[in-house]
PDB file of C-alpha atoms and ligand atoms in Angstrom:
ATOM      1  CA  UNK R   1       0.231   0.084  -0.233  1.00 94.00           C
ATOM      2  CA  UNK R   2       1.447   3.296  -0.940  1.00 97.00           C
ATOM      3  CA  UNK R   3       1.934   5.081   2.411  1.00 98.00           C
ATOM      4  CA  UNK R   4       3.079   8.959   2.490  1.00 98.00           C
ATOM      5  CA  UNK R   5       3.154  11.734   5.448  1.00 99.00           C
ATOM      6  CA  UNK R   6       2.659  15.156   3.757  1.00 99.00           C
ATOM      7  CA  UNK R   7       2.828  17.168   7.399  1.00 98.00           C
ATOM      8  CA  UNK R   8       6.085  16.486   9.317  1.00 98.00           C
ATOM      9  CA  UNK R   9       8.348  18.849  11.129  1.00 98.00           C
ATOM     10  CA  UNK R  10      12.103  19.021  12.386  1.00 98.00           C
ATOM     11  CA  UNK R  11      14.137  20.902  14.530  1.00 98.00           C
ATOM     12  CA  UNK R  12      14.476  24.357  12.067  1.00 98.00           C
ATOM     13  CA  UNK R  13      10.886  24.154  13.631  1.00 98.00           C
ATOM     14  CA  UNK R  14      10.488  26.388  16.944  1.00 97.00           C
ATOM     15  CA  UNK R  15       9.095  23.215  18.262  1.00 97.00           C
ATOM     16  CA  UNK R  16      10.511  20.807  16.339  1.00 98.00           C
ATOM     17  CA  UNK R  17      12.493  18.095  18.463  1.00 98.00           C
ATOM     18  CA  UNK R  18      16.483  18.235  18.491  1.00 98.00           C
ATOM     19  CA  UNK R  19      16.417  14.947  17.167  1.00 98.00           C
ATOM     20  CA  UNK R  20      14.337  15.621  14.274  1.00 98.00           C
ATOM     21  CA  UNK R  21      16.993  16.203  11.834  1.00 98.00           C
ATOM     22  CA  UNK R  22      15.830  15.940   7.779  1.00 98.00           C
ATOM     23  CA  UNK R  23      18.786  13.227   7.468  1.00 98.00           C
ATOM     24  CA  UNK R  24      16.426  11.060  10.746  1.00 98.00           C
ATOM     25  CA  UNK R  25      13.530  11.521   9.202  1.00 99.00           C
ATOM     26  CA  UNK R  26      14.171  10.219   6.242  1.00 98.00           C
ATOM     27  CA  UNK R  27      16.132   7.067   8.284  1.00 98.00           C
ATOM     28  CA  UNK R  28      12.814   7.024  10.269  1.00 98.00           C
ATOM     29  CA  UNK R  29      10.683   7.428   7.102  1.00 98.00           C
ATOM     30  CA  UNK R  30      12.355   3.856   5.027  1.00 98.00           C
ATOM     31  CA  UNK R  31      12.142   2.045   8.224  1.00 98.00           C
ATOM     32  CA  UNK R  32       8.456   2.475   8.475  1.00 98.00           C
ATOM     33  CA  UNK R  33       7.922   1.969   4.932  1.00 98.00           C
ATOM     34  CA  UNK R  34       6.723   5.393   3.439  1.00 98.00           C
ATOM     35  CA  UNK R  35       6.660   5.909  -0.128  1.00 98.00           C
ATOM     36  CA  UNK R  36       6.857   9.785   0.115  1.00 98.00           C
ATOM     37  CA  UNK R  37       7.881  12.492   2.893  1.00 98.00           C
ATOM     38  CA  UNK R  38       7.007  15.841   2.725  1.00 99.00           C
ATOM     39  CA  UNK R  39       8.794  18.713   4.915  1.00 99.00           C
ATOM     40  CA  UNK R  40       6.618  20.649   6.051  1.00 98.00           C
ATOM     41  CA  UNK R  41       8.464  23.066   8.765  1.00 98.00           C
ATOM     42  CA  UNK R  42       6.622  26.091  10.186  1.00 98.00           C
ATOM     43  CA  UNK R  43       6.805  29.472   8.588  1.00 98.00           C
ATOM     44  CA  UNK R  44       4.365  31.651  10.914  1.00 97.00           C
ATOM     45  CA  UNK R  45       4.583  34.489   9.295  1.00 98.00           C
ATOM     46  CA  UNK R  46       3.306  36.839  12.536  1.00 97.00           C
ATOM     47  CA  UNK R  47       5.593  34.963  14.902  1.00 96.00           C
ATOM     48  CA  UNK R  48       8.934  35.741  12.392  1.00 97.00           C
ATOM     49  CA  UNK R  49       7.486  39.345  11.667  1.00 97.00           C
ATOM     50  CA  UNK R  50       6.998  39.842  15.496  1.00 95.00           C
ATOM     51  CA  UNK R  51       9.836  38.101  16.937  1.00 94.00           C
ATOM     52  CA  UNK R  52       7.337  35.588  19.382  1.00 92.00           C
ATOM     53  CA  UNK R  53       9.499  32.654  19.237  1.00 92.00           C
ATOM     54  CA  UNK R  54      12.833  31.665  20.584  1.00 93.00           C
ATOM     55  CA  UNK R  55      14.512  31.284  16.609  1.00 95.00           C
ATOM     56  CA  UNK R  56      13.572  32.554  13.259  1.00 96.00           C
ATOM     57  CA  UNK R  57      13.366  29.881  10.733  1.00 97.00           C
ATOM     58  CA  UNK R  58      16.125  29.514   9.123  1.00 98.00           C
ATOM     59  CA  UNK R  59      14.407  29.069   5.634  1.00 98.00           C
ATOM     60  CA  UNK R  60      18.000  29.266   3.504  1.00 98.00           C
ATOM     61  CA  UNK R  61      19.558  26.807   5.580  1.00 98.00           C
ATOM     62  CA  UNK R  62      16.703  24.881   6.082  1.00 98.00           C
ATOM     63  CA  UNK R  63      15.858  24.245   1.911  1.00 98.00           C
ATOM     64  CA  UNK R  64      19.801  23.698   1.535  1.00 98.00           C
ATOM     65  CA  UNK R  65      19.515  20.832   4.078  1.00 98.00           C
ATOM     66  CA  UNK R  66      16.109  19.384   2.394  1.00 98.00           C
ATOM     67  CA  UNK R  67      17.659  19.016  -1.009  1.00 98.00           C
ATOM     68  CA  UNK R  68      21.019  17.551   0.532  1.00 98.00           C
ATOM     69  CA  UNK R  69      18.321  14.800   1.511  1.00 98.00           C
ATOM     70  CA  UNK R  70      16.331  14.594  -1.210  1.00 98.00           C
ATOM     71  CA  UNK R  71      19.905  13.931  -3.362  1.00 98.00           C
ATOM     72  CA  UNK R  72      20.774  11.399  -0.896  1.00 98.00           C
ATOM     73  CA  UNK R  73      17.068   9.136  -0.999  1.00 98.00           C
ATOM     74  CA  UNK R  74      16.621   9.414  -4.209  1.00 98.00           C
ATOM     75  CA  UNK R  75      15.363   6.496  -5.500  1.00 97.00           C
ATOM     76  CA  UNK R  76      14.590   4.704  -2.253  1.00 98.00           C
ATOM     77  CA  UNK R  77      12.413   8.402  -0.595  1.00 98.00           C
ATOM     78  CA  UNK R  78      10.379  10.691  -2.554  1.00 98.00           C
ATOM     79  CA  UNK R  79      11.676  13.385  -0.751  1.00 98.00           C
ATOM     80  CA  UNK R  80       9.508  17.010  -0.729  1.00 98.00           C
ATOM     81  CA  UNK R  81      10.584  19.820  -0.220  1.00 98.00           C
ATOM     82  CA  UNK R  82       8.129  22.259   1.799  1.00 98.00           C
ATOM     83  CA  UNK R  83       6.839  24.631   4.314  1.00 98.00           C
ATOM     84  CA  UNK R  84       4.180  25.017   6.206  1.00 98.00           C
ATOM     85  CA  UNK R  85       2.922  28.715   6.244  1.00 98.00           C
ATOM     86  CA  UNK R  86       1.505  29.792   8.973  1.00 98.00           C
ATOM     87  CA  UNK R  87      -1.085  32.359   9.257  1.00 98.00           C
ATOM     88  CA  UNK R  88      -0.478  34.756   5.928  1.00 98.00           C
ATOM     89  CA  UNK R  89      -3.037  36.974   5.686  1.00 98.00           C
ATOM     90  CA  UNK R  90      -1.793  38.629   9.138  1.00 98.00           C
ATOM     91  CA  UNK R  91       1.274  39.433   6.920  1.00 98.00           C
ATOM     92  CA  UNK R  92       0.670  38.873   3.470  1.00 98.00           C
ATOM     93  CA  UNK R  93       3.432  40.749   1.832  1.00 98.00           C
ATOM     94  CA  UNK R  94       6.020  38.772   3.966  1.00 98.00           C
ATOM     95  CA  UNK R  95       4.103  35.816   3.297  1.00 98.00           C
ATOM     96  CA  UNK R  96       4.582  36.178  -0.081  1.00 98.00           C
ATOM     97  CA  UNK R  97       8.489  37.059   0.178  1.00 98.00           C
ATOM     98  CA  UNK R  98       8.657  33.582   2.256  1.00 98.00           C
ATOM     99  CA  UNK R  99       6.880  31.619  -0.660  1.00 98.00           C
ATOM    100  CA  UNK R 100       9.012  33.513  -3.510  1.00 98.00           C
ATOM    101  CA  UNK R 101      12.498  32.848  -1.354  1.00 98.00           C
ATOM    102  CA  UNK R 102      12.556  29.265  -2.617  1.00 98.00           C
ATOM    103  CA  UNK R 103      11.323  26.486  -4.875  1.00 98.00           C
ATOM    104  CA  UNK R 104       8.680  24.937  -2.633  1.00 98.00           C
ATOM    105  CA  UNK R 105       7.185  22.120  -3.874  1.00 98.00           C
ATOM    106  CA  UNK R 106       4.409  21.820  -1.421  1.00 98.00           C
ATOM    107  CA  UNK R 107       3.019  24.605   0.696  1.00 98.00           C
ATOM    108  CA  UNK R 108       0.576  23.992   3.678  1.00 98.00           C
ATOM    109  CA  UNK R 109      -1.554  26.837   4.296  1.00 98.00           C
ATOM    110  CA  UNK R 110      -3.046  27.115   8.231  1.00 98.00           C
ATOM    111  CA  UNK R 111      -4.286  28.677  11.098  1.00 98.00           C
ATOM    112  CA  UNK R 112      -2.383  28.574  14.388  1.00 97.00           C
ATOM    113  CA  UNK R 113      -3.812  31.521  15.619  1.00 97.00           C
ATOM    114  CA  UNK R 114      -6.289  34.017  15.884  1.00 97.00           C
ATOM    115  CA  UNK R 115      -5.138  38.133  14.909  1.00 95.00           C
ATOM    116  CA  UNK R 116      -3.255  39.775  17.653  1.00 93.00           C
ATOM    117  CA  UNK R 117      -4.289  36.116  19.840  1.00 95.00           C
ATOM    118  CA  UNK R 118      -1.694  33.716  21.079  1.00 93.00           C
ATOM    119  CA  UNK R 119      -1.824  30.239  18.922  1.00 96.00           C
ATOM    120  CA  UNK R 120      -4.582  28.287  20.163  1.00 97.00           C
ATOM    121  CA  UNK R 121      -1.903  25.737  22.008  1.00 95.00           C
ATOM    122  CA  UNK R 122      -1.669  28.282  24.712  1.00 95.00           C
ATOM    123  CA  UNK R 123      -5.452  28.782  25.534  1.00 96.00           C
ATOM    124  CA  UNK R 124      -6.987  26.644  28.397  1.00 96.00           C
ATOM    125  CA  UNK R 125     -10.754  26.344  27.084  1.00 97.00           C
ATOM    126  CA  UNK R 126     -11.276  24.053  30.271  1.00 97.00           C
ATOM    127  CA  UNK R 127     -11.396  26.993  31.931  1.00 96.00           C
ATOM    128  CA  UNK R 128     -13.464  28.995  29.145  1.00 97.00           C
ATOM    129  CA  UNK R 129     -17.421  28.952  28.765  1.00 96.00           C
ATOM    130  CA  UNK R 130     -19.052  27.275  25.901  1.00 96.00           C
ATOM    131  CA  UNK R 131     -19.903  30.683  24.594  1.00 96.00           C
ATOM    132  CA  UNK R 132     -16.252  32.182  24.800  1.00 96.00           C
ATOM    133  CA  UNK R 133     -15.504  28.561  22.713  1.00 97.00           C
ATOM    134  CA  UNK R 134     -17.729  29.000  19.923  1.00 97.00           C
ATOM    135  CA  UNK R 135     -17.270  32.691  19.586  1.00 97.00           C
ATOM    136  CA  UNK R 136     -13.321  31.595  19.088  1.00 97.00           C
ATOM    137  CA  UNK R 137     -14.419  28.991  16.515  1.00 98.00           C
ATOM    138  CA  UNK R 138     -16.732  31.199  14.691  1.00 98.00           C
ATOM    139  CA  UNK R 139     -13.361  33.839  14.103  1.00 98.00           C
ATOM    140  CA  UNK R 140     -11.437  30.829  13.583  1.00 98.00           C
ATOM    141  CA  UNK R 141     -13.226  29.800  10.816  1.00 98.00           C
ATOM    142  CA  UNK R 142     -13.679  33.634   9.151  1.00 98.00           C
ATOM    143  CA  UNK R 143      -9.866  33.545   8.900  1.00 98.00           C
ATOM    144  CA  UNK R 144      -9.229  30.085   8.056  1.00 98.00           C
ATOM    145  CA  UNK R 145     -10.868  31.159   5.035  1.00 98.00           C
ATOM    146  CA  UNK R 146      -8.707  34.006   4.035  1.00 98.00           C
ATOM    147  CA  UNK R 147      -5.686  31.196   4.690  1.00 98.00           C
ATOM    148  CA  UNK R 148      -7.632  29.596   1.874  1.00 98.00           C
ATOM    149  CA  UNK R 149      -7.486  32.358  -0.392  1.00 98.00           C
ATOM    150  CA  UNK R 150      -3.637  32.979   0.358  1.00 98.00           C
ATOM    151  CA  UNK R 151      -2.028  32.242  -3.232  1.00 98.00           C
ATOM    152  CA  UNK R 152       0.514  30.316  -3.629  1.00 98.00           C
ATOM    153  CA  UNK R 153      -0.852  27.272  -1.252  1.00 98.00           C
ATOM    154  CA  UNK R 154      -1.130  23.907  -2.050  1.00 98.00           C
ATOM    155  CA  UNK R 155      -2.773  22.322   0.856  1.00 98.00           C
ATOM    156  CA  UNK R 156      -5.201  23.592   3.457  1.00 98.00           C
ATOM    157  CA  UNK R 157      -4.271  22.149   6.457  1.00 98.00           C
ATOM    158  CA  UNK R 158      -5.957  21.175  10.150  1.00 98.00           C
ATOM    159  CA  UNK R 159      -8.732  23.508   9.431  1.00 98.00           C
ATOM    160  CA  UNK R 160      -9.921  22.164  13.098  1.00 97.00           C
ATOM    161  CA  UNK R 161      -6.526  22.736  14.413  1.00 97.00           C
ATOM    162  CA  UNK R 162      -8.492  24.907  18.009  1.00 97.00           C
ATOM    163  CA  UNK R 163     -10.285  21.410  18.077  1.00 97.00           C
ATOM    164  CA  UNK R 164      -7.484  19.599  19.491  1.00 96.00           C
ATOM    165  CA  UNK R 165      -6.855  21.951  22.412  1.00 97.00           C
ATOM    166  CA  UNK R 166     -10.726  22.128  22.901  1.00 97.00           C
ATOM    167  CA  UNK R 167     -10.850  18.206  22.903  1.00 96.00           C
ATOM    168  CA  UNK R 168      -7.931  18.332  25.157  1.00 95.00           C
ATOM    169  CA  UNK R 169      -9.235  20.936  27.364  1.00 96.00           C
ATOM    170  CA  UNK R 170     -12.055  17.949  28.275  1.00 96.00           C
ATOM    171  CA  UNK R 171     -14.548  20.278  26.071  1.00 96.00           C
ATOM    172  CA  UNK R 172     -17.049  19.728  23.341  1.00 94.00           C
ATOM    173  CA  UNK R 173     -17.996  21.561  19.948  1.00 95.00           C
ATOM    174  CA  UNK R 174     -20.731  20.997  18.074  1.00 96.00           C
ATOM    175  CA  UNK R 175     -20.083  21.860  14.453  1.00 98.00           C
ATOM    176  CA  UNK R 176     -23.949  21.508  13.077  1.00 98.00           C
ATOM    177  CA  UNK R 177     -23.990  25.547  13.658  1.00 97.00           C
ATOM    178  CA  UNK R 178     -20.948  26.362  11.564  1.00 98.00           C
ATOM    179  CA  UNK R 179     -22.237  24.008   8.638  1.00 98.00           C
ATOM    180  CA  UNK R 180     -22.687  27.366   6.247  1.00 98.00           C
ATOM    181  CA  UNK R 181     -19.886  28.551   7.252  1.00 98.00           C
ATOM    182  CA  UNK R 182     -17.913  25.160   6.612  1.00 98.00           C
ATOM    183  CA  UNK R 183     -19.335  25.157   3.444  1.00 98.00           C
ATOM    184  CA  UNK R 184     -18.210  28.394   2.409  1.00 98.00           C
ATOM    185  CA  UNK R 185     -14.739  27.161   3.363  1.00 98.00           C
ATOM    186  CA  UNK R 186     -14.893  24.329   1.604  1.00 98.00           C
ATOM    187  CA  UNK R 187     -16.358  26.053  -1.655  1.00 98.00           C
ATOM    188  CA  UNK R 188     -13.294  28.488  -1.374  1.00 98.00           C
ATOM    189  CA  UNK R 189     -11.222  25.051  -0.978  1.00 98.00           C
ATOM    190  CA  UNK R 190     -12.839  23.518  -4.282  1.00 98.00           C
ATOM    191  CA  UNK R 191     -12.832  27.324  -6.323  1.00 98.00           C
ATOM    192  CA  UNK R 192      -9.100  27.271  -5.610  1.00 98.00           C
ATOM    193  CA  UNK R 193      -7.838  24.203  -6.540  1.00 98.00           C
ATOM    194  CA  UNK R 194      -6.205  23.794  -3.168  1.00 98.00           C
ATOM    195  CA  UNK R 195      -6.472  20.441  -1.135  1.00 98.00           C
ATOM    196  CA  UNK R 196      -7.815  19.926   1.908  1.00 98.00           C
ATOM    197  CA  UNK R 197      -5.788  18.224   4.998  1.00 98.00           C
ATOM    198  CA  UNK R 198      -6.802  15.634   7.310  1.00 98.00           C
ATOM    199  CA  UNK R 199      -3.976  15.686  10.111  1.00 98.00           C
ATOM    200  CA  UNK R 200      -4.036  12.447  12.177  1.00 98.00           C
ATOM    201  CA  UNK R 201      -1.984  13.684  14.862  1.00 98.00           C
ATOM    202  CA  UNK R 202      -4.887  13.800  17.362  1.00 97.00           C
ATOM    203  CA  UNK R 203      -5.260   9.957  16.689  1.00 98.00           C
ATOM    204  CA  UNK R 204      -2.007   9.380  17.302  1.00 98.00           C
ATOM    205  CA  UNK R 205      -1.984  11.462  20.282  1.00 97.00           C
ATOM    206  CA  UNK R 206      -5.371   9.260  21.743  1.00 96.00           C
ATOM    207  CA  UNK R 207      -7.778  12.030  21.268  1.00 96.00           C
ATOM    208  CA  UNK R 208      -9.951   9.843  19.005  1.00 95.00           C
ATOM    209  CA  UNK R 209     -10.977  12.525  15.948  1.00 97.00           C
ATOM    210  CA  UNK R 210      -8.874  13.492  13.343  1.00 98.00           C
ATOM    211  CA  UNK R 211      -8.759  17.238  12.109  1.00 98.00           C
ATOM    212  CA  UNK R 212     -11.091  17.942  10.287  1.00 98.00           C
ATOM    213  CA  UNK R 213     -13.559  14.828  12.044  1.00 98.00           C
ATOM    214  CA  UNK R 214     -15.033  12.301   9.485  1.00 98.00           C
ATOM    215  CA  UNK R 215     -18.164  14.338  10.096  1.00 98.00           C
ATOM    216  CA  UNK R 216     -16.633  17.559   8.080  1.00 98.00           C
ATOM    217  CA  UNK R 217     -15.007  15.515   6.064  1.00 98.00           C
ATOM    218  CA  UNK R 218     -17.892  14.218   5.223  1.00 98.00           C
ATOM    219  CA  UNK R 219     -19.575  17.536   4.601  1.00 98.00           C
ATOM    220  CA  UNK R 220     -16.685  18.271   2.585  1.00 98.00           C
ATOM    221  CA  UNK R 221     -16.905  15.453  -0.093  1.00 98.00           C
ATOM    222  CA  UNK R 222     -21.042  16.776  -0.030  1.00 98.00           C
ATOM    223  CA  UNK R 223     -19.797  19.630  -1.131  1.00 98.00           C
ATOM    224  CA  UNK R 224     -18.164  18.398  -4.058  1.00 98.00           C
ATOM    225  CA  UNK R 225     -14.623  18.400  -2.347  1.00 98.00           C
ATOM    226  CA  UNK R 226     -12.409  15.700  -3.743  1.00 98.00           C
ATOM    227  CA  UNK R 227      -8.505  16.710  -3.360  1.00 98.00           C
ATOM    228  CA  UNK R 228      -6.925  15.605   0.194  1.00 98.00           C
ATOM    229  CA  UNK R 229      -3.619  15.253   1.448  1.00 98.00           C
ATOM    230  CA  UNK R 230      -2.916  13.106   4.802  1.00 98.00           C
ATOM    231  CA  UNK R 231       0.183  14.271   7.622  1.00 98.00           C
ATOM    232  CA  UNK R 232       1.275  13.444  11.275  1.00 98.00           C
ATOM    233  CA  UNK R 233       2.172  16.292  11.907  1.00 98.00           C
ATOM    234  CA  UNK R 234       5.541  14.287  13.825  1.00 98.00           C
ATOM    235  CA  UNK R 235       7.989  16.967  15.164  1.00 98.00           C
ATOM    236  CA  UNK R 236       9.617  14.136  15.841  1.00 98.00           C
ATOM    237  CA  UNK R 237      11.219  11.180  13.511  1.00 98.00           C
ATOM    238  CA  UNK R 238       9.569   8.716  16.163  1.00 98.00           C
ATOM    239  CA  UNK R 239       6.274  10.088  15.791  1.00 98.00           C
ATOM    240  CA  UNK R 240       6.541  10.208  11.859  1.00 98.00           C
ATOM    241  CA  UNK R 241       3.748   8.186   9.875  1.00 98.00           C
ATOM    242  CA  UNK R 242       1.969   7.411  13.184  1.00 98.00           C
ATOM    243  CA  UNK R 243      -1.578   6.990  12.059  1.00 98.00           C
ATOM    244  CA  UNK R 244      -1.761   7.716   8.744  1.00 98.00           C
ATOM    245  CA  UNK R 245      -3.628   3.844   7.785  1.00 98.00           C
ATOM    246  CA  UNK R 246      -6.140   5.211  10.490  1.00 98.00           C
ATOM    247  CA  UNK R 247      -6.615   8.165   8.044  1.00 98.00           C
ATOM    248  CA  UNK R 248      -7.110   6.141   5.421  1.00 98.00           C
ATOM    249  CA  UNK R 249      -9.353   4.362   7.101  1.00 98.00           C
ATOM    250  CA  UNK R 250     -11.312   7.185   7.803  1.00 98.00           C
ATOM    251  CA  UNK R 251     -11.030   8.589   4.447  1.00 98.00           C
ATOM    252  CA  UNK R 252     -11.958   5.854   2.849  1.00 98.00           C
ATOM    253  CA  UNK R 253     -15.242   5.616   5.171  1.00 98.00           C
ATOM    254  CA  UNK R 254     -15.960   8.846   4.001  1.00 98.00           C
ATOM    255  CA  UNK R 255     -15.805   8.056   0.151  1.00 98.00           C
ATOM    256  CA  UNK R 256     -11.933   8.940  -0.967  1.00 98.00           C
ATOM    257  CA  UNK R 257      -9.635   6.665  -2.110  1.00 98.00           C
ATOM    258  CA  UNK R 258      -7.268   8.922  -2.905  1.00 98.00           C
ATOM    259  CA  UNK R 259      -4.553  11.664  -1.495  1.00 98.00           C
ATOM    260  CA  UNK R 260      -2.727  14.008  -3.262  1.00 98.00           C
ATOM    261  CA  UNK R 261       1.039  13.820  -3.977  1.00 98.00           C
ATOM    262  CA  UNK R 262       3.195  15.429  -5.846  1.00 98.00           C
ATOM    263  CA  UNK R 263       5.705  14.519  -8.296  1.00 97.00           C
ATOM    264  CA  UNK R 264       7.699  16.587 -10.864  1.00 95.00           C
ATOM    265  CA  UNK R 265       6.020  19.706  -9.475  1.00 94.00           C
ATOM    266  CA  UNK R 266       2.592  18.014 -10.515  1.00 97.00           C
ATOM    267  CA  UNK R 267      -0.095  16.865  -8.583  1.00 97.00           C
ATOM    268  CA  UNK R 268      -0.691  13.213  -9.188  1.00 98.00           C
ATOM    269  CA  UNK R 269      -3.636  11.034  -7.440  1.00 98.00           C
ATOM    270  CA  UNK R 270      -2.276   8.031  -5.457  1.00 98.00           C
ATOM    271  CA  UNK R 271      -4.736   5.335  -4.687  1.00 98.00           C
ATOM    272  CA  UNK R 272      -4.596   4.416  -1.138  1.00 97.00           C
ATOM    273  CA  UNK R 273      -6.806   1.510  -1.347  1.00 92.00           C
TER     274      UNK R 273
HETATM  275 ZN1   ZN W 301       4.504  22.772  15.400  1.00 68.44          ZN
HETATM  276 ZN1   ZN W 302      -0.064  23.551  11.679  1.00 68.44          ZN
END
């Protein structure tokens, strides 16, 4: 069975594990039988511009390092030089410049924090009222739609990123009230001819949900969505490729039998059956 992981982080990411070198990730990829790996280190444009993290993303060094392993593992492992462009609409000029600085083969667009609000991962949803959570999620969808509209994106990642932390806080999110907005989001994805990511980090972390959930993947399918990418969101070699098969099972249940891959700069659909 074709196996790929199109959402991975190395130590070039502010939150990457020190053991997560490109080479260590490739070795692990071969060990677990991956056919493709896409490196997608964080470039959260607001954090870069405002200097929020301990160290900035060294795009030049990261790209050189990706190219090195791409060459080294040629014929054994398909390596994609990518990036996770976070919060692009918050600083569009800087985000555009970052994408133009290197010939990235795969670009994840994502939203980790609302405008002028810290990353959802730093929030304690357990202490929030249901009403507060609903308001934040509504804003998150609005700003995710803006991310989907940003030029140069290959796939829109973990559209329910906030749901990971809501779940960790012991709270539930009912998506029904957001169906109209979600449909708007999905139509934007389809119109822009980009893919939607199923992020399985929450599966291997034991939260019992994928990002987005099966329910929301079905809504995407019902809206006419057909392009999906899949990623573990591993930040260390030991987590690479985890729960990808579980993600495939969810996709197949919903009716997606192929995932988007990138080969020679072209989008190629690979069967996951
Ligand atoms: Zn991260
Ligand atoms: Zn992300």
